[in-house]
GROMACS .gro file of C-alpha atoms in nm:
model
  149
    1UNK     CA    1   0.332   2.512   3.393
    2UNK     CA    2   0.483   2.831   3.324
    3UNK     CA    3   0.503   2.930   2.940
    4UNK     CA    4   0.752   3.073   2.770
    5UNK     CA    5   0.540   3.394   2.757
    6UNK     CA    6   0.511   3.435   3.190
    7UNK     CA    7   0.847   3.301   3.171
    8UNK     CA    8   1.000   3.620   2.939
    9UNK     CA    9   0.769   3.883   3.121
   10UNK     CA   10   0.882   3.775   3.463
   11UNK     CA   11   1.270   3.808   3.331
   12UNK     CA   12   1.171   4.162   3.113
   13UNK     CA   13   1.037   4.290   3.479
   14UNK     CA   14   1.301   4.187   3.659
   15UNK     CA   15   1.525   4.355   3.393
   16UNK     CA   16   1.339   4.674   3.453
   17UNK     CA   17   1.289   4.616   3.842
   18UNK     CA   18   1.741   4.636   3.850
   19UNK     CA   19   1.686   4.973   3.611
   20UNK     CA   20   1.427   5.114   3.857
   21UNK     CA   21   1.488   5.492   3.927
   22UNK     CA   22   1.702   5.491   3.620
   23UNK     CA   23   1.530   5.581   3.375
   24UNK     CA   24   1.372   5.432   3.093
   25UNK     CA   25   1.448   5.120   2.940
   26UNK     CA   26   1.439   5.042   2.542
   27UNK     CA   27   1.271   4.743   2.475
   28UNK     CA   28   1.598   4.653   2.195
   29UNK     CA   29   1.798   4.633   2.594
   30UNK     CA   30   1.544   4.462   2.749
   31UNK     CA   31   1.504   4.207   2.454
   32UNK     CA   32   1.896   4.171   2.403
   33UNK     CA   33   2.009   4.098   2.736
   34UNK     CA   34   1.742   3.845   2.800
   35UNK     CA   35   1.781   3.673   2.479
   36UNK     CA   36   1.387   3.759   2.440
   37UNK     CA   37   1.246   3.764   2.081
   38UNK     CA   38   1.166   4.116   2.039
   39UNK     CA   39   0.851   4.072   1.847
   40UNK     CA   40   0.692   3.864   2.117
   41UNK     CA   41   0.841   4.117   2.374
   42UNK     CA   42   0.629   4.345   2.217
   43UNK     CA   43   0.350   4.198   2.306
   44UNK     CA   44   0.418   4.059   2.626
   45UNK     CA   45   0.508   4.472   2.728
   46UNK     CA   46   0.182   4.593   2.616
   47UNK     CA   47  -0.006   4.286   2.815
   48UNK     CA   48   0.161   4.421   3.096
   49UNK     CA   49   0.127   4.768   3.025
   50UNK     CA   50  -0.235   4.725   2.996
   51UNK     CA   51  -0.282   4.538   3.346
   52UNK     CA   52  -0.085   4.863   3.504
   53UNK     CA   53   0.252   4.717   3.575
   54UNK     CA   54   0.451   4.923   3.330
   55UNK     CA   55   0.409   5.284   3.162
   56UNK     CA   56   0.593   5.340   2.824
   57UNK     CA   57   0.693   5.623   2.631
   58UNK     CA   58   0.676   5.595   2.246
   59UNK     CA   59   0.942   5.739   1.964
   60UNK     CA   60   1.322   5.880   1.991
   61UNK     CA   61   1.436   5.819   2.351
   62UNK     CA   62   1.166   5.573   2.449
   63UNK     CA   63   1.071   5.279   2.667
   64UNK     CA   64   0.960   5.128   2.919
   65UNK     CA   65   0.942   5.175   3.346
   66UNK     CA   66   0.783   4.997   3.617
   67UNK     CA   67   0.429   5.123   3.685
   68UNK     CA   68   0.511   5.063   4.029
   69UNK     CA   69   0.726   4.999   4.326
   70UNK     CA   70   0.944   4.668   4.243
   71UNK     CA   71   0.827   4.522   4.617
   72UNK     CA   72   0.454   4.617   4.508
   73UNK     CA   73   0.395   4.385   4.257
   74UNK     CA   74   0.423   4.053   4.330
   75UNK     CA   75   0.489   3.732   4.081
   76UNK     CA   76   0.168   3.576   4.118
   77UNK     CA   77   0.002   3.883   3.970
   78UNK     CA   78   0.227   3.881   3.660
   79UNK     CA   79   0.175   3.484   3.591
   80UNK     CA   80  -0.190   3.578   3.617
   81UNK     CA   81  -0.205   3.818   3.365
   82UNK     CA   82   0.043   3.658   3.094
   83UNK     CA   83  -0.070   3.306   3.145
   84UNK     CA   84  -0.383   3.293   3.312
   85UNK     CA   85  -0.476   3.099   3.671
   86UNK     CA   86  -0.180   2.982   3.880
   87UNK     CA   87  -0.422   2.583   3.906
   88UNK     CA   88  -0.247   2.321   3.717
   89UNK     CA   89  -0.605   2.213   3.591
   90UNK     CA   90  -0.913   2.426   3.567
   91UNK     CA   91  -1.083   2.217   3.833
   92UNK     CA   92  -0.851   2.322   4.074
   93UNK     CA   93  -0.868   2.682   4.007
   94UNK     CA   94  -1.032   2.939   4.225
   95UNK     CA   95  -1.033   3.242   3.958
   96UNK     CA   96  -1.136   3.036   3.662
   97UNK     CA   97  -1.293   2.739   3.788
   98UNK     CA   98  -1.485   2.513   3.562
   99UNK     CA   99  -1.543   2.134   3.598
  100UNK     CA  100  -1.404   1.839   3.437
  101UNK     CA  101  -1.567   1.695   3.184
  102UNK     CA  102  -1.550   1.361   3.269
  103UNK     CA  103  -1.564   1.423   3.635
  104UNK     CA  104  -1.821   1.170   3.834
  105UNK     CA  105  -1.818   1.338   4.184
  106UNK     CA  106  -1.595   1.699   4.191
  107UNK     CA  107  -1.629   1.653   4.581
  108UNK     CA  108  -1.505   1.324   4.577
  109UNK     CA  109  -1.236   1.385   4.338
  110UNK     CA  110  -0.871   1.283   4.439
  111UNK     CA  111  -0.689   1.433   4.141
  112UNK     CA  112  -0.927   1.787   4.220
  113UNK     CA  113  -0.770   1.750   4.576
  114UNK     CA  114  -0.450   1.748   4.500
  115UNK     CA  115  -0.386   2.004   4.242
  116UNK     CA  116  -0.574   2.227   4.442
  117UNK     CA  117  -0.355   2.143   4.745
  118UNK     CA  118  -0.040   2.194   4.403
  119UNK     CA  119  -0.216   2.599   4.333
  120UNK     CA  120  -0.202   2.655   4.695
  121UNK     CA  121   0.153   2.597   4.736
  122UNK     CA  122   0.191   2.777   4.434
  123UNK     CA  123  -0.040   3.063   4.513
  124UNK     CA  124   0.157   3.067   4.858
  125UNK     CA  125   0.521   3.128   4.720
  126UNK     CA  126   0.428   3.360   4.412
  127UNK     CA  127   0.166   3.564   4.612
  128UNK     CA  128   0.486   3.585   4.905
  129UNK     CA  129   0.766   3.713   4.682
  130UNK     CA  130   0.740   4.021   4.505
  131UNK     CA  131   1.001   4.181   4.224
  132UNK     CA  132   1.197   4.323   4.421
  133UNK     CA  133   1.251   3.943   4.614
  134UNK     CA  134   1.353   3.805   4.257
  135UNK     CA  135   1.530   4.052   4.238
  136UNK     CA  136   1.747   4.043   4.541
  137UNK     CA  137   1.759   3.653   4.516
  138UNK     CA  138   1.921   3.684   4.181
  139UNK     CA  139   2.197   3.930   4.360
  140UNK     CA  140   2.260   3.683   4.644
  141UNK     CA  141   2.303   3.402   4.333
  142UNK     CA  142   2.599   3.611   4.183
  143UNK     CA  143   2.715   3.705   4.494
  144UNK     CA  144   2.744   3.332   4.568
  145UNK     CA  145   2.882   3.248   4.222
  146UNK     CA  146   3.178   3.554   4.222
  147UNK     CA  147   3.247   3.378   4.592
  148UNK     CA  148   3.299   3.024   4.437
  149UNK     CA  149   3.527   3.157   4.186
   0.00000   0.00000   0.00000
């Protein structure tokens, strides 16, 4: 399951990835639109700072950039770093794997089966759609919505 943590990086990237070539971006913007809590922002910046997917600038005039293209990184690669394997149970996962502790058989497991057949699917969507996707999905959605109206 996603956390709230993955769940406010993904939105504070996409926030940057529609600011990209702009400039930089305060984190006070970032937080406000996205009804983020800024202290947890904090942190959730720096994760992603530290895995290379943003630079910042500090003081007066500050903020925050993508550390790369918005089609170069892709979703899975931000879930990974803010909440850990993409595996709904740890099992399942091919990063992080460890076995169940009240597993019998781990070959003959049915549940092991299926939630690894669950992270696949997974691993196949978010390692398929990058920033820049989100990001054009989410202009196609208002698009849709201004038509409607």
């Amino acid at each position: 399951m996603l956390t709230n943590k993955g769940k406010y990086g993904l939105k504070a990237l996409l926030h940057l990835a529609n600011h990209e070539g702009k400039g930089l971006v305060s984190i006070s913007d970032i937080a406000d639109c996205n009804n983020i809590p800024k202290k947890f922002l904090d942190a959730i910046l720096l994760e992603l700072k530290n895995a290379g997917l943003l630079y910042s600038k500090k003081g007066k005039g500050g903020g925050y950039w993508l550390a790369k293209p918005s089609d170069k990184i892709m979703l899975s690669s931000v879930i990974r770093v803010l909440d850990g394997p993409l595996a709904p149970i740890a099992c399942a996962s091919r990063t992080a794997y460890r076995p169940c502790a009240d597993c019998q058989d781990v070959a003959a497991c049915e549940i092991r089966a299926l939630m690894q057949e669950v992270r696949d699917a997974m691993a196949k969507v978010l390692d398929g759609t990058s920033l820049a996707d989100l990001r054009s999905r989410s202009a196609a959605a208002e698009a849709i919505l201004l038509y409607d109206i």
